[in-house]
PDB file of C-alpha atoms in Angstrom:
ATOM      1  CA  MET A   1     101.071 119.325  97.824  1.00 55.00           C
ATOM      2  CA  ASN A   2     104.099 117.569  99.353  1.00 56.00           C
ATOM      3  CA  SER A   3     103.875 113.792  98.891  1.00 59.00           C
ATOM      4  CA  LYS A   4     105.868 113.064 102.056  1.00 63.00           C
ATOM      5  CA  ASP A   5     103.591 115.278 104.130  1.00 77.00           C
ATOM      6  CA  GLN A   6     100.512 113.663 102.587  1.00 81.00           C
ATOM      7  CA  LEU A   7     101.902 110.194 103.337  1.00 85.00           C
ATOM      8  CA  GLY A   8     102.568 111.080 106.971  1.00 84.00           C
ATOM      9  CA  ARG A   9      99.114 112.581 107.475  1.00 85.00           C
ATOM     10  CA  PHE A  10      97.481 109.562 105.866  1.00 86.00           C
ATOM     11  CA  LEU A  11      99.359 107.129 108.104  1.00 87.00           C
ATOM     12  CA  ARG A  12      98.691 109.110 111.281  1.00 87.00           C
ATOM     13  CA  THR A  13      95.001 109.549 110.511  1.00 86.00           C
ATOM     14  CA  ARG A  14      94.399 105.932 109.648  1.00 85.00           C
ATOM     15  CA  ARG A  15      96.389 104.731 112.673  1.00 86.00           C
ATOM     16  CA  ALA A  16      94.256 106.946 114.923  1.00 85.00           C
ATOM     17  CA  GLN A  17      91.102 105.411 113.458  1.00 84.00           C
ATOM     18  CA  LEU A  18      92.068 101.870 114.512  1.00 81.00           C
ATOM     19  CA  ARG A  19      91.299 100.706 118.033  1.00 79.00           C
ATOM     20  CA  PRO A  20      93.439  98.032 119.700  1.00 77.00           C
ATOM     21  CA  ALA A  21      90.428  95.730 119.786  1.00 72.00           C
ATOM     22  CA  ASP A  22      90.113  96.034 116.010  1.00 72.00           C
ATOM     23  CA  VAL A  23      93.454  94.282 115.568  1.00 68.00           C
ATOM     24  CA  GLY A  24      93.237  91.867 118.495  1.00 67.00           C
ATOM     25  CA  LEU A  25      95.325  93.826 120.995  1.00 65.00           C
ATOM     26  CA  SER A  26      94.399  93.807 124.689  1.00 61.00           C
ATOM     27  CA  THR A  27      94.765  96.971 126.727  1.00 59.00           C
ATOM     28  CA  PHE A  28      93.817  95.554 130.162  1.00 52.00           C
ATOM     29  CA  GLY A  29      92.046  98.766 131.086  1.00 55.00           C
ATOM     30  CA  GLU A  30      95.121 100.964 130.649  1.00 61.00           C
ATOM     31  CA  ARG A  31      94.613 104.674 130.080  1.00 62.00           C
ATOM     32  CA  ARG A  32      95.796 105.577 126.607  1.00 60.00           C
ATOM     33  CA  ARG A  33      97.100 109.023 125.746  1.00 65.00           C
ATOM     34  CA  VAL A  34      96.538 108.756 121.987  1.00 67.00           C
ATOM     35  CA  PRO A  35      93.451 107.847 119.978  1.00 68.00           C
ATOM     36  CA  GLY A  36      93.721 104.567 118.144  1.00 80.00           C
ATOM     37  CA  LEU A  37      96.941 102.566 117.897  1.00 84.00           C
ATOM     38  CA  ARG A  38     100.307 103.778 119.114  1.00 85.00           C
ATOM     39  CA  ARG A  39     103.219 103.865 116.672  1.00 86.00           C
ATOM     40  CA  ASP A  40     104.948 100.968 118.390  1.00 86.00           C
ATOM     41  CA  GLU A  41     101.795  98.852 118.120  1.00 84.00           C
ATOM     42  CA  LEU A  42     101.376  99.574 114.422  1.00 84.00           C
ATOM     43  CA  ALA A  43     105.068  98.907 113.783  1.00 84.00           C
ATOM     44  CA  GLN A  44     104.800  95.592 115.610  1.00 83.00           C
ATOM     45  CA  LEU A  45     101.781  94.558 113.571  1.00 85.00           C
ATOM     46  CA  ALA A  46     103.571  95.485 110.338  1.00 83.00           C
ATOM     47  CA  GLY A  47     106.793  93.728 111.340  1.00 83.00           C
ATOM     48  CA  VAL A  48     109.001  96.820 111.073  1.00 84.00           C
ATOM     49  CA  SER A  49     110.978  98.695 113.683  1.00 85.00           C
ATOM     50  CA  GLN A  50     109.308 101.506 115.578  1.00 86.00           C
ATOM     51  CA  SER A  51     112.076 103.925 114.606  1.00 86.00           C
ATOM     52  CA  TYR A  52     111.661 103.127 110.910  1.00 85.00           C
ATOM     53  CA  TYR A  53     107.883 103.511 111.034  1.00 86.00           C
ATOM     54  CA  THR A  54     108.256 106.795 112.932  1.00 87.00           C
ATOM     55  CA  ARG A  55     110.597 108.158 110.243  1.00 85.00           C
ATOM     56  CA  LEU A  56     108.085 107.096 107.597  1.00 86.00           C
ATOM     57  CA  GLU A  57     105.275 109.004 109.326  1.00 84.00           C
ATOM     58  CA  GLN A  58     107.514 112.033 109.676  1.00 83.00           C
ATOM     59  CA  GLY A  59     108.515 111.994 106.003  1.00 76.00           C
ATOM     60  CA  LEU A  60     112.145 111.285 106.865  1.00 76.00           C
ATOM     61  CA  SER A  61     112.398 107.850 105.288  1.00 69.00           C
ATOM     62  CA  LEU A  62     112.435 107.790 101.483  1.00 65.00           C
ATOM     63  CA  ASN A  63     111.908 104.971  99.011  1.00 73.00           C
ATOM     64  CA  ALA A  64     110.007 102.577 101.240  1.00 79.00           C
ATOM     65  CA  SER A  65     109.910  99.131  99.660  1.00 82.00           C
ATOM     66  CA  VAL A  66     106.746  97.626  98.235  1.00 84.00           C
ATOM     67  CA  GLU A  67     106.970  94.842 100.824  1.00 84.00           C
ATOM     68  CA  VAL A  68     107.089  97.284 103.741  1.00 84.00           C
ATOM     69  CA  LEU A  69     104.185  99.308 102.373  1.00 87.00           C
ATOM     70  CA  ASP A  70     102.162  96.141 101.849  1.00 87.00           C
ATOM     71  CA  ALA A  71     102.818  95.094 105.445  1.00 85.00           C
ATOM     72  CA  ILE A  72     101.744  98.509 106.738  1.00 88.00           C
ATOM     73  CA  ALA A  73      98.621  98.385 104.573  1.00 86.00           C
ATOM     74  CA  ARG A  74      97.686  95.022 106.095  1.00 86.00           C
ATOM     75  CA  ALA A  75      98.317  96.313 109.600  1.00 85.00           C
ATOM     76  CA  LEU A  76      96.097  99.352 108.934  1.00 87.00           C
ATOM     77  CA  ARG A  77      93.359  97.118 107.477  1.00 87.00           C
ATOM     78  CA  LEU A  78      93.334  99.095 104.233  1.00 87.00           C
ATOM     79  CA  ASP A  79      91.082  97.988 101.405  1.00 84.00           C
ATOM     80  CA  GLU A  80      92.338  97.658  97.826  1.00 83.00           C
ATOM     81  CA  THR A  81      91.705 101.289  96.921  1.00 83.00           C
ATOM     82  CA  GLU A  82      93.348 102.588 100.103  1.00 85.00           C
ATOM     83  CA  HIS A  83      96.262 100.201  99.567  1.00 86.00           C
ATOM     84  CA  ARG A  84      96.868 101.615  96.078  1.00 83.00           C
ATOM     85  CA  HIS A  85      96.595 105.144  97.470  1.00 85.00           C
ATOM     86  CA  LEU A  86      99.302 104.357 100.034  1.00 86.00           C
ATOM     87  CA  HIS A  87     101.605 103.258  97.211  1.00 84.00           C
ATOM     88  CA  ASP A  88     100.836 106.430  95.270  1.00 83.00           C
ATOM     89  CA  LEU A  89     101.643 108.645  98.237  1.00 83.00           C
ATOM     90  CA  ALA A  90     104.919 106.805  98.772  1.00 81.00           C
ATOM     91  CA  GLY A  91     105.858 107.282  95.111  1.00 77.00           C
ATOM     92  CA  VAL A  92     105.974 103.601  94.237  1.00 56.00           C
ATOM     93  CA  VAL A  93     106.364 102.944  90.510  1.00 41.00           C
ATOM     94  CA  ARG A  94     103.825 100.555  89.022  1.00 40.00           C
ATOM     95  CA  LYS A  95     104.902  97.095  87.886  1.00 42.00           C
ATOM     96  CA  SER A  96     104.550  98.283  84.289  1.00 39.00           C
ATOM     97  CA  GLY A  97     107.764 100.213  84.883  1.00 42.00           C
ATOM     98  CA  ARG A  98     106.290 103.512  83.747  1.00 44.00           C
ATOM     99  CA  SER A  99     106.792 106.464  86.038  1.00 47.00           C
ATOM    100  CA  ARG A 100     103.838 108.779  86.480  1.00 50.00           C
ATOM    101  CA  PRO A 101     104.076 112.219  84.896  1.00 48.00           C
ATOM    102  CA  ARG A 102     104.991 114.833  87.460  1.00 54.00           C
ATOM    103  CA  ARG A 103     102.945 117.638  85.887  1.00 59.00           C
ATOM    104  CA  PRO A 104      99.950 116.242  84.023  1.00 65.00           C
ATOM    105  CA  ALA A 105      99.261 117.553  80.549  1.00 74.00           C
ATOM    106  CA  PRO A 106      96.097 119.559  79.806  1.00 81.00           C
ATOM    107  CA  GLU A 107      93.076 117.321  79.389  1.00 90.00           C
ATOM    108  CA  ARG A 108      91.071 117.046  76.208  1.00 91.00           C
ATOM    109  CA  VAL A 109      88.344 114.769  74.878  1.00 94.00           C
ATOM    110  CA  SER A 110      89.328 112.739  71.832  1.00 94.00           C
ATOM    111  CA  GLU A 111      87.149 112.272  68.777  1.00 95.00           C
ATOM    112  CA  ALA A 112      86.850 108.567  69.657  1.00 94.00           C
ATOM    113  CA  THR A 113      85.455 109.491  73.062  1.00 95.00           C
ATOM    114  CA  ARG A 114      82.937 111.848  71.479  1.00 95.00           C
ATOM    115  CA  GLN A 115      81.810 109.015  69.218  1.00 96.00           C
ATOM    116  CA  LEU A 116      81.407 106.819  72.291  1.00 95.00           C
ATOM    117  CA  ILE A 117      79.283 109.489  73.982  1.00 96.00           C
ATOM    118  CA  ALA A 118      77.071 109.658  70.899  1.00 95.00           C
ATOM    119  CA  ALA A 119      76.649 105.879  70.955  1.00 96.00           C
ATOM    120  CA  PHE A 120      74.937 106.106  74.344  1.00 96.00           C
ATOM    121  CA  GLY A 121      72.022 107.934  72.729  1.00 95.00           C
ATOM    122  CA  ASP A 122      69.662 109.439  75.305  1.00 95.00           C
ATOM    123  CA  THR A 123      71.370 107.767  78.277  1.00 96.00           C
ATOM    124  CA  PRO A 124      72.797 110.567  80.465  1.00 97.00           C
ATOM    125  CA  VAL A 125      76.580 110.576  80.088  1.00 98.00           C
ATOM    126  CA  ILE A 126      79.388 112.816  81.308  1.00 98.00           C
ATOM    127  CA  VAL A 127      83.162 112.530  80.931  1.00 97.00           C
ATOM    128  CA  LEU A 128      85.221 113.434  83.998  1.00 96.00           C
ATOM    129  CA  GLY A 129      88.917 114.234  84.176  1.00 94.00           C
ATOM    130  CA  ARG A 130      91.494 113.476  86.840  1.00 91.00           C
ATOM    131  CA  ARG A 131      90.396 116.471  88.969  1.00 93.00           C
ATOM    132  CA  SER A 132      86.667 115.651  88.560  1.00 94.00           C
ATOM    133  CA  ASP A 133      86.314 118.367  85.922  1.00 96.00           C
ATOM    134  CA  VAL A 134      83.480 117.816  83.451  1.00 97.00           C
ATOM    135  CA  LEU A 135      85.288 117.454  80.123  1.00 97.00           C
ATOM    136  CA  ALA A 136      82.157 116.647  78.095  1.00 97.00           C
ATOM    137  CA  TRP A 137      78.530 115.635  78.461  1.00 97.00           C
ATOM    138  CA  ASN A 138      75.650 114.774  76.205  1.00 97.00           C
ATOM    139  CA  ARG A 139      72.357 116.655  76.220  1.00 96.00           C
ATOM    140  CA  THR A 140      70.719 114.468  78.868  1.00 97.00           C
ATOM    141  CA  GLY A 141      73.861 114.333  80.999  1.00 97.00           C
ATOM    142  CA  HIS A 142      73.862 118.116  81.111  1.00 97.00           C
ATOM    143  CA  ALA A 143      70.126 118.212  81.867  1.00 97.00           C
ATOM    144  CA  LEU A 144      70.420 115.646  84.664  1.00 97.00           C
ATOM    145  CA  PHE A 145      73.459 116.977  86.504  1.00 97.00           C
ATOM    146  CA  ALA A 146      73.617 120.693  85.780  1.00 96.00           C
ATOM    147  CA  GLY A 147      70.852 121.974  83.549  1.00 94.00           C
ATOM    148  CA  HIS A 148      71.239 125.392  85.182  1.00 95.00           C
ATOM    149  CA  LEU A 149      74.752 125.754  83.730  1.00 95.00           C
ATOM    150  CA  ASP A 150      75.837 126.696  80.226  1.00 96.00           C
ATOM    151  CA  PRO A 151      75.795 123.472  78.175  1.00 95.00           C
ATOM    152  CA  ASP A 152      78.943 124.578  76.331  1.00 96.00           C
ATOM    153  CA  SER A 153      81.001 125.208  79.485  1.00 96.00           C
ATOM    154  CA  PRO A 154      82.946 121.891  79.328  1.00 96.00           C
ATOM    155  CA  GLU A 155      84.411 123.007  75.998  1.00 94.00           C
ATOM    156  CA  GLN A 156      86.150 125.939  77.684  1.00 91.00           C
ATOM    157  CA  PRO A 157      88.864 124.800  80.144  1.00 90.00           C
ATOM    158  CA  ALA A 158      88.631 127.969  82.244  1.00 89.00           C
ATOM    159  CA  ARG A 159      84.865 127.519  82.727  1.00 92.00           C
ATOM    160  CA  ARG A 160      84.586 123.753  83.067  1.00 95.00           C
ATOM    161  CA  PRO A 161      82.254 122.604  85.846  1.00 96.00           C
ATOM    162  CA  ASN A 162      83.899 120.529  88.532  1.00 97.00           C
ATOM    163  CA  THR A 163      81.757 117.898  90.239  1.00 96.00           C
ATOM    164  CA  ALA A 164      83.457 118.274  93.628  1.00 96.00           C
ATOM    165  CA  ARG A 165      82.990 122.032  93.510  1.00 96.00           C
ATOM    166  CA  LEU A 166      79.345 121.551  92.527  1.00 97.00           C
ATOM    167  CA  VAL A 167      78.703 119.070  95.337  1.00 97.00           C
ATOM    168  CA  PHE A 168      79.991 121.416  98.040  1.00 97.00           C
ATOM    169  CA  LEU A 169      79.308 124.893  96.690  1.00 96.00           C
ATOM    170  CA  ASP A 170      76.312 124.643  94.365  1.00 96.00           C
ATOM    171  CA  PRO A 171      72.819 124.649  95.972  1.00 96.00           C
ATOM    172  CA  HIS A 172      71.257 122.940  92.948  1.00 95.00           C
ATOM    173  CA  THR A 173      73.612 119.963  93.235  1.00 96.00           C
ATOM    174  CA  ARG A 174      73.133 119.718  96.997  1.00 96.00           C
ATOM    175  CA  ASP A 175      69.370 119.474  96.492  1.00 96.00           C
ATOM    176  CA  LEU A 176      69.805 116.963  93.672  1.00 97.00           C
ATOM    177  CA  TYR A 177      70.993 114.154  95.973  1.00 97.00           C
ATOM    178  CA  GLU A 178      68.701 112.871  98.702  1.00 96.00           C
ATOM    179  CA  ASP A 179      71.689 111.401 100.580  1.00 97.00           C
ATOM    180  CA  TRP A 180      73.975 114.374 100.055  1.00 97.00           C
ATOM    181  CA  PRO A 181      76.439 113.426 102.843  1.00 96.00           C
ATOM    182  CA  ARG A 182      77.242 110.130 101.089  1.00 95.00           C
ATOM    183  CA  LYS A 183      77.730 111.905  97.776  1.00 96.00           C
ATOM    184  CA  ALA A 184      80.018 114.396  99.530  1.00 96.00           C
ATOM    185  CA  ARG A 185      82.142 111.602 101.027  1.00 95.00           C
ATOM    186  CA  ASP A 186      82.478 110.017  97.599  1.00 94.00           C
ATOM    187  CA  ALA A 187      83.574 113.309  96.048  1.00 95.00           C
ATOM    188  CA  VAL A 188      86.256 113.858  98.694  1.00 95.00           C
ATOM    189  CA  GLY A 189      87.459 110.267  98.466  1.00 93.00           C
ATOM    190  CA  LYS A 190      87.979 110.584  94.724  1.00 92.00           C
ATOM    191  CA  LEU A 191      89.956 113.801  95.171  1.00 92.00           C
ATOM    192  CA  ARG A 192      92.148 112.010  97.718  1.00 90.00           C
ATOM    193  CA  LEU A 193      92.967 109.387  95.089  1.00 88.00           C
ATOM    194  CA  ALA A 194      93.790 112.139  92.604  1.00 89.00           C
ATOM    195  CA  VAL A 195      96.186 113.786  95.055  1.00 86.00           C
ATOM    196  CA  GLY A 196      98.051 110.512  95.477  1.00 84.00           C
ATOM    197  CA  GLU A 197      98.337 110.020  91.727  1.00 83.00           C
ATOM    198  CA  HIS A 198      99.146 113.650  90.844  1.00 82.00           C
ATOM    199  CA  PRO A 199     100.811 115.298  93.856  1.00 79.00           C
ATOM    200  CA  ASP A 200     102.377 118.066  91.756  1.00 78.00           C
ATOM    201  CA  ASP A 201      99.244 119.186  89.921  1.00 85.00           C
ATOM    202  CA  PRO A 202      98.874 122.916  90.742  1.00 86.00           C
ATOM    203  CA  GLU A 203      95.266 123.103  89.549  1.00 90.00           C
ATOM    204  CA  LEU A 204      94.321 120.196  91.817  1.00 89.00           C
ATOM    205  CA  ALA A 205      96.002 121.954  94.750  1.00 87.00           C
ATOM    206  CA  GLU A 206      94.126 125.156  93.889  1.00 90.00           C
ATOM    207  CA  LEU A 207      90.805 123.287  93.820  1.00 93.00           C
ATOM    208  CA  ILE A 208      91.395 121.702  97.223  1.00 91.00           C
ATOM    209  CA  GLY A 209      92.472 125.035  98.669  1.00 91.00           C
ATOM    210  CA  GLN A 210      89.333 126.714  97.389  1.00 92.00           C
ATOM    211  CA  LEU A 211      87.056 124.008  98.798  1.00 94.00           C
ATOM    212  CA  THR A 212      88.876 124.108 102.125  1.00 92.00           C
ATOM    213  CA  MET A 213      88.383 127.871 102.380  1.00 92.00           C
ATOM    214  CA  LYS A 214      84.720 127.882 101.333  1.00 93.00           C
ATOM    215  CA  SER A 215      83.272 124.670 102.784  1.00 95.00           C
ATOM    216  CA  PRO A 216      83.686 123.578 106.425  1.00 94.00           C
ATOM    217  CA  GLU A 217      82.026 120.286 105.450  1.00 96.00           C
ATOM    218  CA  PHE A 218      84.731 119.633 102.881  1.00 95.00           C
ATOM    219  CA  THR A 219      87.451 120.525 105.382  1.00 93.00           C
ATOM    220  CA  SER A 220      86.056 118.063 107.921  1.00 94.00           C
ATOM    221  CA  LEU A 221      85.817 115.212 105.421  1.00 94.00           C
ATOM    222  CA  TRP A 222      89.230 115.994 103.922  1.00 92.00           C
ATOM    223  CA  SER A 223      90.859 115.595 107.324  1.00 88.00           C
ATOM    224  CA  GLU A 224      89.648 111.974 107.525  1.00 88.00           C
ATOM    225  CA  HIS A 225      91.943 110.867 104.658  1.00 87.00           C
ATOM    226  CA  ARG A 226      89.354 108.471 103.239  1.00 88.00           C
ATOM    227  CA  VAL A 227      89.633 107.419  99.620  1.00 87.00           C
ATOM    228  CA  ARG A 228      87.029 106.194  97.112  1.00 83.00           C
ATOM    229  CA  ALA A 229      87.444 104.324  93.846  1.00 79.00           C
ATOM    230  CA  TRP A 230      85.710 105.064  90.580  1.00 73.00           C
ATOM    231  CA  ASP A 231      83.206 102.275  90.126  1.00 85.00           C
ATOM    232  CA  ILE A 232      79.433 102.183  90.548  1.00 90.00           C
ATOM    233  CA  ALA A 233      77.177 104.047  92.941  1.00 93.00           C
ATOM    234  CA  THR A 234      73.433 104.136  93.429  1.00 95.00           C
ATOM    235  CA  HIS A 235      71.708 107.376  94.312  1.00 96.00           C
ATOM    236  CA  ARG A 236      68.224 108.701  94.832  1.00 97.00           C
ATOM    237  CA  MET A 237      68.107 111.931  92.875  1.00 97.00           C
ATOM    238  CA  ARG A 238      65.422 114.612  93.122  1.00 97.00           C
ATOM    239  CA  HIS A 239      65.388 116.349  89.785  1.00 96.00           C
ATOM    240  CA  PRO A 240      63.521 119.694  89.716  1.00 94.00           C
ATOM    241  CA  LEU A 241      61.902 118.878  86.369  1.00 94.00           C
ATOM    242  CA  VAL A 242      61.037 115.159  86.411  1.00 96.00           C
ATOM    243  CA  GLY A 243      60.989 114.408  90.135  1.00 96.00           C
ATOM    244  CA  PRO A 244      62.625 111.654  92.229  1.00 97.00           C
ATOM    245  CA  MET A 245      64.405 108.685  90.717  1.00 97.00           C
ATOM    246  CA  ASP A 246      66.682 105.873  91.823  1.00 98.00           C
ATOM    247  CA  VAL A 247      69.648 105.606  89.482  1.00 97.00           C
ATOM    248  CA  ALA A 248      72.976 103.851  89.083  1.00 97.00           C
ATOM    249  CA  GLN A 249      75.983 105.960  88.137  1.00 96.00           C
ATOM    250  CA  GLN A 250      78.559 103.682  86.493  1.00 96.00           C
ATOM    251  CA  ALA A 251      82.081 104.963  85.861  1.00 94.00           C
ATOM    252  CA  MET A 252      84.333 103.376  83.248  1.00 94.00           C
ATOM    253  CA  PRO A 253      87.884 104.315  82.239  1.00 93.00           C
ATOM    254  CA  VAL A 254      88.221 105.995  78.855  1.00 93.00           C
ATOM    255  CA  PRO A 255      90.588 103.964  76.649  1.00 88.00           C
ATOM    256  CA  ASN A 256      93.990 105.568  76.067  1.00 87.00           C
ATOM    257  CA  GLU A 257      93.091 108.599  78.196  1.00 90.00           C
ATOM    258  CA  PRO A 258      94.671 108.121  81.665  1.00 86.00           C
ATOM    259  CA  GLY A 259      92.605 109.636  84.465  1.00 88.00           C
ATOM    260  CA  GLN A 260      89.470 110.111  82.383  1.00 93.00           C
ATOM    261  CA  ARG A 261      86.219 108.331  83.239  1.00 95.00           C
ATOM    262  CA  ILE A 262      82.950 108.179  81.375  1.00 96.00           C
ATOM    263  CA  VAL A 263      79.954 108.084  83.724  1.00 97.00           C
ATOM    264  CA  ALA A 264      76.645 106.709  82.454  1.00 97.00           C
ATOM    265  CA  VAL A 265      73.390 106.920  84.413  1.00 97.00           C
ATOM    266  CA  THR A 266      70.788 104.160  84.206  1.00 97.00           C
ATOM    267  CA  ALA A 267      67.693 102.996  86.062  1.00 97.00           C
ATOM    268  CA  ALA A 268      65.964  99.633  86.481  1.00 97.00           C
ATOM    269  CA  ALA A 269      64.046  98.529  83.402  1.00 96.00           C
ATOM    270  CA  GLY A 270      60.341  99.272  83.585  1.00 96.00           C
ATOM    271  CA  SER A 271      60.679 101.383  86.729  1.00 96.00           C
ATOM    272  CA  SER A 272      59.285 104.844  87.368  1.00 97.00           C
ATOM    273  CA  SER A 273      62.896 106.020  87.528  1.00 97.00           C
ATOM    274  CA  GLN A 274      63.532 104.810  84.005  1.00 97.00           C
ATOM    275  CA  ALA A 275      60.359 106.594  82.931  1.00 97.00           C
ATOM    276  CA  ALA A 276      61.685 109.791  84.554  1.00 97.00           C
ATOM    277  CA  LEU A 277      64.964 109.527  82.635  1.00 97.00           C
ATOM    278  CA  THR A 278      63.043 108.951  79.416  1.00 96.00           C
ATOM    279  CA  LEU A 279      60.885 111.975  80.148  1.00 96.00           C
ATOM    280  CA  LEU A 280      63.974 114.077  80.797  1.00 96.00           C
ATOM    281  CA  ALA A 281      65.355 113.064  77.407  1.00 95.00           C
ATOM    282  CA  GLN A 282      62.067 113.971  75.718  1.00 94.00           C
ATOM    283  CA  VAL A 283      61.761 117.320  77.461  1.00 92.00           C
ATOM    284  CA  THR A 284      65.286 118.360  76.479  1.00 90.00           C
ATOM    285  CA  ALA A 285      65.236 116.994  72.927  1.00 88.00           C
ATOM    286  CA  PRO A 286      65.887 119.722  70.306  1.00 81.00           C
ATOM    287  CA  THR A 287      63.068 118.505  68.089  1.00 64.00           C
ATOM    288  CA  ASP A 288      59.498 119.398  67.234  1.00 56.00           C
ATOM    289  CA  ALA A 289      58.432 116.916  69.890  1.00 45.00           C
ATOM    290  CA  ALA A 290      60.272 118.950  72.506  1.00 41.00           C
ATOM    291  CA  SER A 291      58.644 122.143  71.336  1.00 45.00           C
ATOM    292  CA  ARG A 292      55.243 120.503  71.724  1.00 45.00           C
ATOM    293  CA  THR A 293      56.095 119.455  75.262  1.00 44.00           C
ATOM    294  CA  ARG A 294      54.327 121.647  77.773  1.00 42.00           C
ATOM    295  CA  VAL A 295      55.806 122.546  81.162  1.00 41.00           C
ATOM    296  CA  THR A 296      53.266 123.792  83.671  1.00 37.00           C
ATOM    297  CA  ALA A 297      54.852 126.892  85.168  1.00 32.00           C
ATOM    298  CA  ASP A 298      52.966 126.962  88.439  1.00 38.00           C
ATOM    299  CA  THR A 299      53.643 123.329  89.430  1.00 39.00           C
ATOM    300  CA  GLY A 300      56.747 122.460  87.482  1.00 42.00           C
ATOM    301  CA  SER A 301      54.991 119.346  86.163  1.00 46.00           C
ATOM    302  CA  VAL A 302      55.492 118.121  82.625  1.00 48.00           C
ATOM    303  CA  SER A 303      52.877 116.877  80.175  1.00 46.00           C
ATOM    304  CA  LEU A 304      53.533 115.350  76.786  1.00 45.00           C
ATOM    305  CA  PRO A 305      51.220 115.236  73.754  1.00 41.00           C
ATOM    306  CA  GLN A 306      49.038 112.145  73.591  1.00 40.00           C
TER     307      GLN A 306
END
């Protein structure tokens, strides 16, 4: 993935998504030959020359200054996440002075992270890597997100589940989210951020190529150049074993492991959704209690001993 090409596509796409009225420009009924803003209009808003901005879009201008990129971000009405993505695509070094690694090292889960997972108890938890690979999960995290997959698959790099791949190519995951289109947009937006941060990651490029070939929906969303941050999202999930539930998926950076996020799933206290998560933990528990749990085969309902 060429960073200069990615930068140019991002700028062109976002410029096309802005209408003159969005930035206070009057068109006086003129017929416009391009969607969104023209290059000269964007350059004027950013306070740079049209020729310089054109070279930037075409990947011909290297080492754009932070000040110029900030001005372009303001002109494009980028939010904080999109602004950071623009800097990543342009190869701007962070204020810390550390340059990003060009070819990321293989990802692994540290013993400290495994201890943190254990501390969550029955709360569903998964650890995601920079490409949205599942690096680890606890028992309930596996049962919630991908109970149909081998629970040991995250331990084998060649077989690790990938959440973006699951969202677009796995029927179970598609059925799991009531608002699947929103989940799909989030998955693509996170991959866009990853591309900006790791433009020379061959496995990331392979993943995007595979999704582009196999999913027209992914291809359409990818062309929009939208980005999403790792933070918190609420979803209505329809689990095949314990039914519907409204949950919050909260993502937190793993200390000392750049690019890794630990995602914990919770529900409102005292709600039926919390009861469903508790039931899921009970059903999947490797204890005598779990063996006494009865699953009705014809309805899929679950009953627990009184």
